[in-house]
Short mmCIF file of C-alpha atoms in Angstrom, two decimals:
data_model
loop_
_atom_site.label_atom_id
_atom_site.label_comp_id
_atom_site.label_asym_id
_atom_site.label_seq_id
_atom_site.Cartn_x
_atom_site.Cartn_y
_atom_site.Cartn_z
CA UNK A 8 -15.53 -63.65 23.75
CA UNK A 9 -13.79 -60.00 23.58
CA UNK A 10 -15.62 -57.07 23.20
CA UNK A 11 -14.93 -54.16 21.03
CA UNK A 12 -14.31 -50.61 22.07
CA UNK A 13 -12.84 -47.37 19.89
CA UNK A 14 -9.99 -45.32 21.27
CA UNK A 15 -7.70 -42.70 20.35
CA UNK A 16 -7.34 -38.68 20.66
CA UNK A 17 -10.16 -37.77 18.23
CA UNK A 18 -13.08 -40.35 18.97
CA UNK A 19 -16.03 -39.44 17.26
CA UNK A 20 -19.42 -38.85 18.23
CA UNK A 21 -20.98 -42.80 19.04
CA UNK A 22 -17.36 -44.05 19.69
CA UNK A 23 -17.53 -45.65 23.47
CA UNK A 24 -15.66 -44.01 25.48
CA UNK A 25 -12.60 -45.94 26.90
CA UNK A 26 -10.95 -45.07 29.78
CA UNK A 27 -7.35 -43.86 28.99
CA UNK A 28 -3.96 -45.60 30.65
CA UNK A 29 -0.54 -44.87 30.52
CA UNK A 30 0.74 -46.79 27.10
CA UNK A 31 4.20 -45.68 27.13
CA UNK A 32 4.65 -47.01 30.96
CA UNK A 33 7.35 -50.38 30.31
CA UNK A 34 8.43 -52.79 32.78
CA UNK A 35 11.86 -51.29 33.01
CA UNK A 36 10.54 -48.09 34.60
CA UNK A 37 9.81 -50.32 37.58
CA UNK A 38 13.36 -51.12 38.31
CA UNK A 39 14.58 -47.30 37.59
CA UNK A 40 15.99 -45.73 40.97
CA UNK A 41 15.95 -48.80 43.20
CA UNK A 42 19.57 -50.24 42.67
CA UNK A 43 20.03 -53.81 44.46
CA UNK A 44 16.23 -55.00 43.35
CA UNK A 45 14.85 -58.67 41.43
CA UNK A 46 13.85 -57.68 38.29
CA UNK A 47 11.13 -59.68 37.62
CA UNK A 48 9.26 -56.65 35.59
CA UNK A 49 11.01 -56.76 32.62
CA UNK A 50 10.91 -59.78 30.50
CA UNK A 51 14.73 -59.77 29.18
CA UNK A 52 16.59 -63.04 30.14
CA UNK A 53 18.59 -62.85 33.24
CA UNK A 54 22.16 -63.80 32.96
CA UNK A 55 22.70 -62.53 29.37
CA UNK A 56 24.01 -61.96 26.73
CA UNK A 57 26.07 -65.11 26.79
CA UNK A 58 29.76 -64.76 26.58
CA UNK A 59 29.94 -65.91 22.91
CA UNK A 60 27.77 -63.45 21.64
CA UNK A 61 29.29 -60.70 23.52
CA UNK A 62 32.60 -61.49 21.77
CA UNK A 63 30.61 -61.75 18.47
CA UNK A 64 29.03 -58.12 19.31
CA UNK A 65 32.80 -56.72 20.48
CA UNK A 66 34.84 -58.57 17.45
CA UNK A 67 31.95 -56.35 15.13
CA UNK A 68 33.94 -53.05 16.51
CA UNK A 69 36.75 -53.18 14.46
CA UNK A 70 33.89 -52.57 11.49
CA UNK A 71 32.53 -49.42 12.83
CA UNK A 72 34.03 -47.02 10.65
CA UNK A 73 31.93 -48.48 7.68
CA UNK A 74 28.90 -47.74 7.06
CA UNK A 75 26.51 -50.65 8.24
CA UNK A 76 25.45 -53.43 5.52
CA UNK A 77 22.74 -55.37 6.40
CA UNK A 78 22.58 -57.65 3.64
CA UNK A 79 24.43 -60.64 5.23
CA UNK A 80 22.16 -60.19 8.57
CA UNK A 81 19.16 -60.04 6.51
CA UNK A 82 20.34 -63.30 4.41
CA UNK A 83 21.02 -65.48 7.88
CA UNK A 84 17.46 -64.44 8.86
CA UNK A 85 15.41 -65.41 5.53
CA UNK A 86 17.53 -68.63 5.90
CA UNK A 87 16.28 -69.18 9.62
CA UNK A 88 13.02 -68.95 8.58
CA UNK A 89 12.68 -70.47 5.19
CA UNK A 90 12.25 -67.21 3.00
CA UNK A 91 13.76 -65.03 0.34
CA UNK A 92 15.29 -61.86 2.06
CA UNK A 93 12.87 -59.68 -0.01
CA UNK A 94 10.46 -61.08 2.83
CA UNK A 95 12.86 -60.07 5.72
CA UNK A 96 13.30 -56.39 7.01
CA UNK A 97 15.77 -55.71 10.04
CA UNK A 98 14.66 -53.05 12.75
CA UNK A 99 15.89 -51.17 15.39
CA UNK A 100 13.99 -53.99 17.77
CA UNK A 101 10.13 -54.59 17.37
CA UNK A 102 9.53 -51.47 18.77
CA UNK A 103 10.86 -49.43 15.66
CA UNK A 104 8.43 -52.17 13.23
CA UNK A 105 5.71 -50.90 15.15
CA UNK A 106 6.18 -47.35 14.34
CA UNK A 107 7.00 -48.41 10.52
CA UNK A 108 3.86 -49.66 10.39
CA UNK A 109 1.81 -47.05 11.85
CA UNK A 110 3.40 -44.38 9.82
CA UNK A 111 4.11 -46.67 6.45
CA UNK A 112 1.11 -48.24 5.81
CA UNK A 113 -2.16 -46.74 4.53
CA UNK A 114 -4.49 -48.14 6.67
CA UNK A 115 -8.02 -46.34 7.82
CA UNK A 116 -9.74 -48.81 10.22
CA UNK A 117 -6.80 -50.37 12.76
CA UNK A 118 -7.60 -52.73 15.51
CA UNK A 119 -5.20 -53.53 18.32
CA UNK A 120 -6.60 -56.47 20.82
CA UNK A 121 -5.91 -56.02 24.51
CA UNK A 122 -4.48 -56.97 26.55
CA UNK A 123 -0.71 -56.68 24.79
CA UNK A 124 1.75 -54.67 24.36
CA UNK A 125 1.15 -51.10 24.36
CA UNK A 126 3.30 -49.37 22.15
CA UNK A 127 1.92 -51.19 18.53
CA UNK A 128 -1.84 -48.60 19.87
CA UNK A 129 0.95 -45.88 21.20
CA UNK A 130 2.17 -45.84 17.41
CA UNK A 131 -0.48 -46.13 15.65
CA UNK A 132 -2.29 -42.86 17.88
CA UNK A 133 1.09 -41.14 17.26
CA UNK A 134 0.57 -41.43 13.42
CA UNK A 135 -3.09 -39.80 13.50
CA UNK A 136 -5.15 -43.30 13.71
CA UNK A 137 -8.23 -43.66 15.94
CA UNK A 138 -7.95 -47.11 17.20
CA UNK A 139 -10.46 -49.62 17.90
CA UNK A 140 -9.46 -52.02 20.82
CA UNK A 141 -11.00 -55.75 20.75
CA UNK A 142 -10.62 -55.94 24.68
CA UNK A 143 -10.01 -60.20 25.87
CA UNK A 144 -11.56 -61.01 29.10
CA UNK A 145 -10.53 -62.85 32.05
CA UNK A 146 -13.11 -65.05 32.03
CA UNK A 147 -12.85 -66.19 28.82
CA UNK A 148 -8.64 -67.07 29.75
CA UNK A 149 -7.96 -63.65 27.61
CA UNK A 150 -8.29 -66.08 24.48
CA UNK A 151 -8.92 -64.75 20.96
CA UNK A 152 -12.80 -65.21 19.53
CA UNK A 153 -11.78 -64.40 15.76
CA UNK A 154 -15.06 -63.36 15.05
CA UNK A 155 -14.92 -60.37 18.09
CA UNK A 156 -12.67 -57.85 15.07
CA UNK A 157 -14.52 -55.87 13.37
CA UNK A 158 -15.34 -57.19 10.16
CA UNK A 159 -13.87 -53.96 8.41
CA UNK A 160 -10.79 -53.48 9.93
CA UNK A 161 -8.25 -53.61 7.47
CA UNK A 162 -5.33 -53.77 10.56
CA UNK A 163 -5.16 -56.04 13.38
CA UNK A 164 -2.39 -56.02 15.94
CA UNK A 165 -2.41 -59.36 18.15
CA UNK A 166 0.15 -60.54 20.43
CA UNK A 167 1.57 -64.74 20.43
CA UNK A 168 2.29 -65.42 23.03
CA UNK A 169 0.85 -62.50 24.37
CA UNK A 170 2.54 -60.18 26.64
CA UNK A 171 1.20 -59.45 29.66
CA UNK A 172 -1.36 -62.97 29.41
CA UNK A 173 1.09 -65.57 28.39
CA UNK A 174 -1.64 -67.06 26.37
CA UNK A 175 -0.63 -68.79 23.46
CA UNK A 176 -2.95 -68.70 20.73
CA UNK A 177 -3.79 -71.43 18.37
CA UNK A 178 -2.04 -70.40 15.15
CA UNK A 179 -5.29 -71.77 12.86
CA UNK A 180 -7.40 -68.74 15.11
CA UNK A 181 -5.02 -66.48 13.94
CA UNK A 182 -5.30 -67.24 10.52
CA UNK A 183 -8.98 -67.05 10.78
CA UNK A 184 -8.25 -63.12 11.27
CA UNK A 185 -6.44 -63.40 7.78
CA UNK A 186 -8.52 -61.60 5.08
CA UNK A 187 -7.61 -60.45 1.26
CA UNK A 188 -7.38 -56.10 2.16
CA UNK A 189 -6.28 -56.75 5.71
CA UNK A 190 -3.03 -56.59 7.49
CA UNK A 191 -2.72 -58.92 10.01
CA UNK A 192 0.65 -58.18 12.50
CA UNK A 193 1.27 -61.08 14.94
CA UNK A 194 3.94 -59.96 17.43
CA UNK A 195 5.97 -62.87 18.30
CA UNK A 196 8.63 -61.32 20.02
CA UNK A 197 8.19 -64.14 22.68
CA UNK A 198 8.11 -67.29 20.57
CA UNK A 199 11.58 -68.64 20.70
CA UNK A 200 10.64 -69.19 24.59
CA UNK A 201 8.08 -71.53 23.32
CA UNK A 202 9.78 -74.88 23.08
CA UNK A 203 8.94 -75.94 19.43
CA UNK A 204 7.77 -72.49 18.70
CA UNK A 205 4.40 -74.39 18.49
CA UNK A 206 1.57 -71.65 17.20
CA UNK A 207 4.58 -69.72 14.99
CA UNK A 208 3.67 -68.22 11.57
CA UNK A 209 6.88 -66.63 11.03
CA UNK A 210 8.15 -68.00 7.74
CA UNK A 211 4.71 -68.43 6.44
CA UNK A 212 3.90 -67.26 3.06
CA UNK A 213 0.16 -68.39 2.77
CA UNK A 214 -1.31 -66.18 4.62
CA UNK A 215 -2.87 -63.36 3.15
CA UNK A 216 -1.78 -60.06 4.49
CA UNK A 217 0.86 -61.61 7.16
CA UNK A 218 3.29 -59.42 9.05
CA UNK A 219 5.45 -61.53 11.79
CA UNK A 220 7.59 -59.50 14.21
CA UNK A 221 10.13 -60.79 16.23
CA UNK A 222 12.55 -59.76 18.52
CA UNK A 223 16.20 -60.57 19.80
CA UNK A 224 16.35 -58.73 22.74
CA UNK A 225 14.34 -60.85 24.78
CA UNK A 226 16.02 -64.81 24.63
CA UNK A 227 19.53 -62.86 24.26
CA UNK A 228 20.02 -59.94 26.37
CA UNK A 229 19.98 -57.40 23.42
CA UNK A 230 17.55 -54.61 24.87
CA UNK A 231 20.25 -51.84 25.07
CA UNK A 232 21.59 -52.95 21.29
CA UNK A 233 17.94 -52.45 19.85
CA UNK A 234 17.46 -55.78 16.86
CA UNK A 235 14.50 -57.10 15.42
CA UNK A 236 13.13 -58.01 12.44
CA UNK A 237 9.75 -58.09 10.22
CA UNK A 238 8.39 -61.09 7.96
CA UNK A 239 6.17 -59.87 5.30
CA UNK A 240 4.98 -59.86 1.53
CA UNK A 241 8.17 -58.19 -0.63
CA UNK A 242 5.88 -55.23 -1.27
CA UNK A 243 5.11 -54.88 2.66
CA UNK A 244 8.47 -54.85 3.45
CA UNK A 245 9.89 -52.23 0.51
CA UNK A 246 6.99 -49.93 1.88
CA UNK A 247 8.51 -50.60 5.19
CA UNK A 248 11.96 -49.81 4.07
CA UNK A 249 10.68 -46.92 2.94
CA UNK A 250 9.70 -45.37 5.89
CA UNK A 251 13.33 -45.92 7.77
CA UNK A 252 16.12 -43.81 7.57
CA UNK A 253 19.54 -44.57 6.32
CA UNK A 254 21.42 -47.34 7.97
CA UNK A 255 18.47 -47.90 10.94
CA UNK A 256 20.46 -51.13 12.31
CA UNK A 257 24.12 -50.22 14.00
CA UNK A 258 26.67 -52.88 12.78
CA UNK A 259 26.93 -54.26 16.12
CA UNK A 260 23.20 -54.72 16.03
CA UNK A 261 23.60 -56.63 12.49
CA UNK A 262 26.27 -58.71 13.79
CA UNK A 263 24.37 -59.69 16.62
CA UNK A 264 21.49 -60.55 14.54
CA UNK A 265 23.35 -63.07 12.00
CA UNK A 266 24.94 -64.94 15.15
CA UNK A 267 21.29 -65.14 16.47
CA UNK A 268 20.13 -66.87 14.13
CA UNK A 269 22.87 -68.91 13.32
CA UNK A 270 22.81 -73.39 14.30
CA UNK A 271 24.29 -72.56 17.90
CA UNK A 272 21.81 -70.15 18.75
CA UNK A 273 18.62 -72.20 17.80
CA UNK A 274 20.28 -74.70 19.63
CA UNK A 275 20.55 -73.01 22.90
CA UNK A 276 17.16 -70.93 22.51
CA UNK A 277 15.75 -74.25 22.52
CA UNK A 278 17.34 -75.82 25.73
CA UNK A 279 16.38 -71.77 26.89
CA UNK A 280 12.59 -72.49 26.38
CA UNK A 281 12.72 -76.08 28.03
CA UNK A 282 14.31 -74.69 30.84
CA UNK A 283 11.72 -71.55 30.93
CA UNK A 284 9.21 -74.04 30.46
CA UNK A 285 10.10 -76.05 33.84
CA UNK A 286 11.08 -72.86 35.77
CA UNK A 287 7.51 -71.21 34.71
CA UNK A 288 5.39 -74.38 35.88
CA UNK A 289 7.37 -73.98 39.42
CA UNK A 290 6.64 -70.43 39.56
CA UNK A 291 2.91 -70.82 38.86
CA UNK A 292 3.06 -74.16 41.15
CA UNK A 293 3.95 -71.88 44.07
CA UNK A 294 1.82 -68.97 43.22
CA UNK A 295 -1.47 -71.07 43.50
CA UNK A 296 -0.75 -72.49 46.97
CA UNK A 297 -0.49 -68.31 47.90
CA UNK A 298 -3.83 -67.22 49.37
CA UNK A 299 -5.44 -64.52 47.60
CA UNK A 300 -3.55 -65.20 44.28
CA UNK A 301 -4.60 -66.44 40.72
CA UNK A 302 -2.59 -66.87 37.76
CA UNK A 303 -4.07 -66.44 34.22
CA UNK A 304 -3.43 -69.35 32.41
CA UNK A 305 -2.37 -71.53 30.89
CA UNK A 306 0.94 -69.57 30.90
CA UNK A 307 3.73 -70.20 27.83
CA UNK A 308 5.77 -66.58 27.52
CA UNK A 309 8.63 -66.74 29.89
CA UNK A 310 6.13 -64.30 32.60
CA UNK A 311 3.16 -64.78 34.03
CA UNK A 312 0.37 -62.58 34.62
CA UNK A 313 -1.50 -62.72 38.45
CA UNK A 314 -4.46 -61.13 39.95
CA UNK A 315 -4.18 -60.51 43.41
CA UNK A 316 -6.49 -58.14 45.83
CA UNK A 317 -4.35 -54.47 46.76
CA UNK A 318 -2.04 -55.07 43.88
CA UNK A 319 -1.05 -51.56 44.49
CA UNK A 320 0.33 -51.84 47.86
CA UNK A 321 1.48 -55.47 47.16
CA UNK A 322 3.67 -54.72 44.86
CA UNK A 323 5.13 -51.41 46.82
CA UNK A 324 5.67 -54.01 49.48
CA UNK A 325 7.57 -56.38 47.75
CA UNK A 326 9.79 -53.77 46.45
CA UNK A 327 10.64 -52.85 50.12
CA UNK A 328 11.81 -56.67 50.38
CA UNK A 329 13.70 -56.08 46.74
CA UNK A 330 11.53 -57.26 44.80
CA UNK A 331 10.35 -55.09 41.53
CA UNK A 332 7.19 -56.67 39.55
CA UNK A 333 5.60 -54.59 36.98
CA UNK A 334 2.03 -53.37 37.20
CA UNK A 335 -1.22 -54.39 34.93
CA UNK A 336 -2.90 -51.74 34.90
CA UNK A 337 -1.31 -49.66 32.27
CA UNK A 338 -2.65 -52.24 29.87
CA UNK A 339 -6.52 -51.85 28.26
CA UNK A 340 -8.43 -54.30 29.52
CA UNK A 341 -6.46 -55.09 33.01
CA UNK A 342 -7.19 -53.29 36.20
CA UNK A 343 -5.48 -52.81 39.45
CA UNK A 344 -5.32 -56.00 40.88
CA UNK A 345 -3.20 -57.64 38.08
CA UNK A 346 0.42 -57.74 38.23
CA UNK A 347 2.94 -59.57 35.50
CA UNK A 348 6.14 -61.34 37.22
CA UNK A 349 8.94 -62.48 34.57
CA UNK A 350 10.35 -65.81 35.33
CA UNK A 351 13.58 -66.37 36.82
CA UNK A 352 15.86 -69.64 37.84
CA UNK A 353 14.50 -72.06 41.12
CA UNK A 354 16.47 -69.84 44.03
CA UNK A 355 14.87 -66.79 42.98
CA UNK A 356 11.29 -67.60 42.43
CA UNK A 357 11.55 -69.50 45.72
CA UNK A 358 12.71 -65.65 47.17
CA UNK A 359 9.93 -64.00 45.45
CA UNK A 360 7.43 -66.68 46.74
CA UNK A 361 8.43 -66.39 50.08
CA UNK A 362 8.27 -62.30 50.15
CA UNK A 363 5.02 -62.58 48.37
CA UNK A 364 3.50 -65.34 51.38
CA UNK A 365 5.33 -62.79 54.17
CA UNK A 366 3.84 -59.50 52.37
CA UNK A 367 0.18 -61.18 51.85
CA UNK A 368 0.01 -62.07 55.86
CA UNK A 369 0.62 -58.49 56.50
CA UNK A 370 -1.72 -57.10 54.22
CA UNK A 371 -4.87 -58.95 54.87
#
């Protein structure tokens, strides 16, 4: 079960009051300043972008006195995913949707369920909403219980899979959230590292009120190039569109985007999740035989989220032994003792395991 809580700068008299954390704290502050460190806070693919799609992204620069046109970009994605392109809107990475959203759409009663992502709440504060949070538990495996929103929320913000849980939810629990007068945004900015992409809605058209984001900064390496895209009703997306300014997606961005897409990439994002897949089950294998650790689970996102007593100095610890892991508690409904830890290729969770076993013996 979750349990529902209100939030935001202006919470009226009855509202429960929610303790506040920092929502614009992102893994990559955790590597800022400590030059030589194992990223294994932020939850961008090592080793990328491949060398193909860096030449795509360089051969784009011969373009950039033109003004950017998205329309072939946006055309490769509605073909990826089944739709007309009046469904598809390119972004500035998820991060910009979110902020589209809060700002486009007239919404009064928005629910965000924790924990996820932080910056879909951040956005919607930032616009003048009062959020309501639908807080998962631990004990429950931070799974969804459609009937824990609030039957009169007319926006709900859910995570799949969710970052920092890993939990995939069932995609028929997230249509149960579906209602006639509701938007329902289902960040799947972690998908393609689901083999299958088992659970996706993206390219559904059924499903009343559906907004899909996704990413391409995560599988490819694109953080610092900033691409993503939306997947919504025609209308949604022109009231999106709206809301942007001219030419929001750099050329190189669009580029990037159409190759992306494209046969090869599908290919190799799907030999990526596999291989995330078997890497994950090793890192979760070795974090169970660790005294004093758990691991929320079952795990599909390409992290994994752990609970482990004096999180605090555990993780300032590891980071003497150059290891960077990004803290839980700047996400509603984690405390202290929760860390997330992205996974990485067999030598250097096998590192990371053995600095966690050597920094564990001195703390307790």
């Amino acid at each position: 079960m979750g349990t529902s809580t209100d939030a935001g700068p202006e919470a009226e008299a009855g509202y429960e009051a929610e303790a506040e954390v920092d929502l614009r704290h992102h893994g990559d502050a955790e590597v800022r300043g400590g030059g030589g460190l194992v990223d294994l806070a932020v939850n961008v693919r090592a080793g990328t972008p491949p060398a193909w799609l860096k030449q795509c992204v360089a051969d784009s620069l011969d373009g950039l006195a033109a003004y950017p046109d998205g329309r072939a970009a946006r055309a490769a994605v509605a073909a990826r995913h089944g739709v007309v392109p009046e469904r598809v809107l390119l972004t500035a990475g998820a991060a910009e949707a979110f902020v589209l959203l809060a700002r486009a759409l007239r919404v009064r009663r928005p629910v965000v369920v924790h924990p996820q992502f932080t910056e879909p709440e951040a956005a919607l504060r930032d616009a003048g909403h009062r959020v309501r949070r639908v807080v998962l538990r631990a004990a429950d495996g931070f799974r969804l219980d459609p009937d824990a929103v609030p039957a009169d929320a007319d926006l709900v913000v859910v995570g799949n899979p969710t970052n920092p849980t890993s939990v995939l939810h069932p995609a028929a629990d997230l249509i149960g959230i579906a209602r006639p007068g509701r938007i329902l945004v289902v960040d799947e900015a972690f998908m393609d590292a689901v083999p299958g992409e088992r659970e996706a809605l993206a390219g559904r058209v059924d499903v009343p009120g559906l907004v899909v984001l996704r990413s391409l900064t995560k599988t490819w390496g694109l953080a610092g190039l900033r691409i993503g895209y939306v997947l919504a009703d025609p209308d949604v997306v022109a009231e999106l569109a709206r809301a942007q300014p001219l030419w929001p997606v750099s050329s190189p961005a669009l580029a990037a985007a159409q190759a992306c897409v494209g046969p090869r990439a599908l290919a190799e994002a799907g030999h990526v999740a596999h291989r995330v897949a078997a890497e994950r089950a090793r890192l979760v294998a070795g974090l169970v035989e660790v005294p004093g650790v758990s691991v929320a689970g079952p795990a599909e996102g390409p992290f994994v989220l752990v609970r482990v007593d004096g999180a605090r100095e555990v993780r300032a610890r590891l980071r003497e032994r150059g290891f960077a892991v990004r803290r839980g508690d700047t996400f509603p409904g984690l405390g202290p003792e929760w860390v997330r830890v992205a996974v990485r290729d067999r030598a250097t969770t096998d590192a990371f395991l053995s600095a966690l076993r050597a920094v564990l013996r001195v703390t307790s």
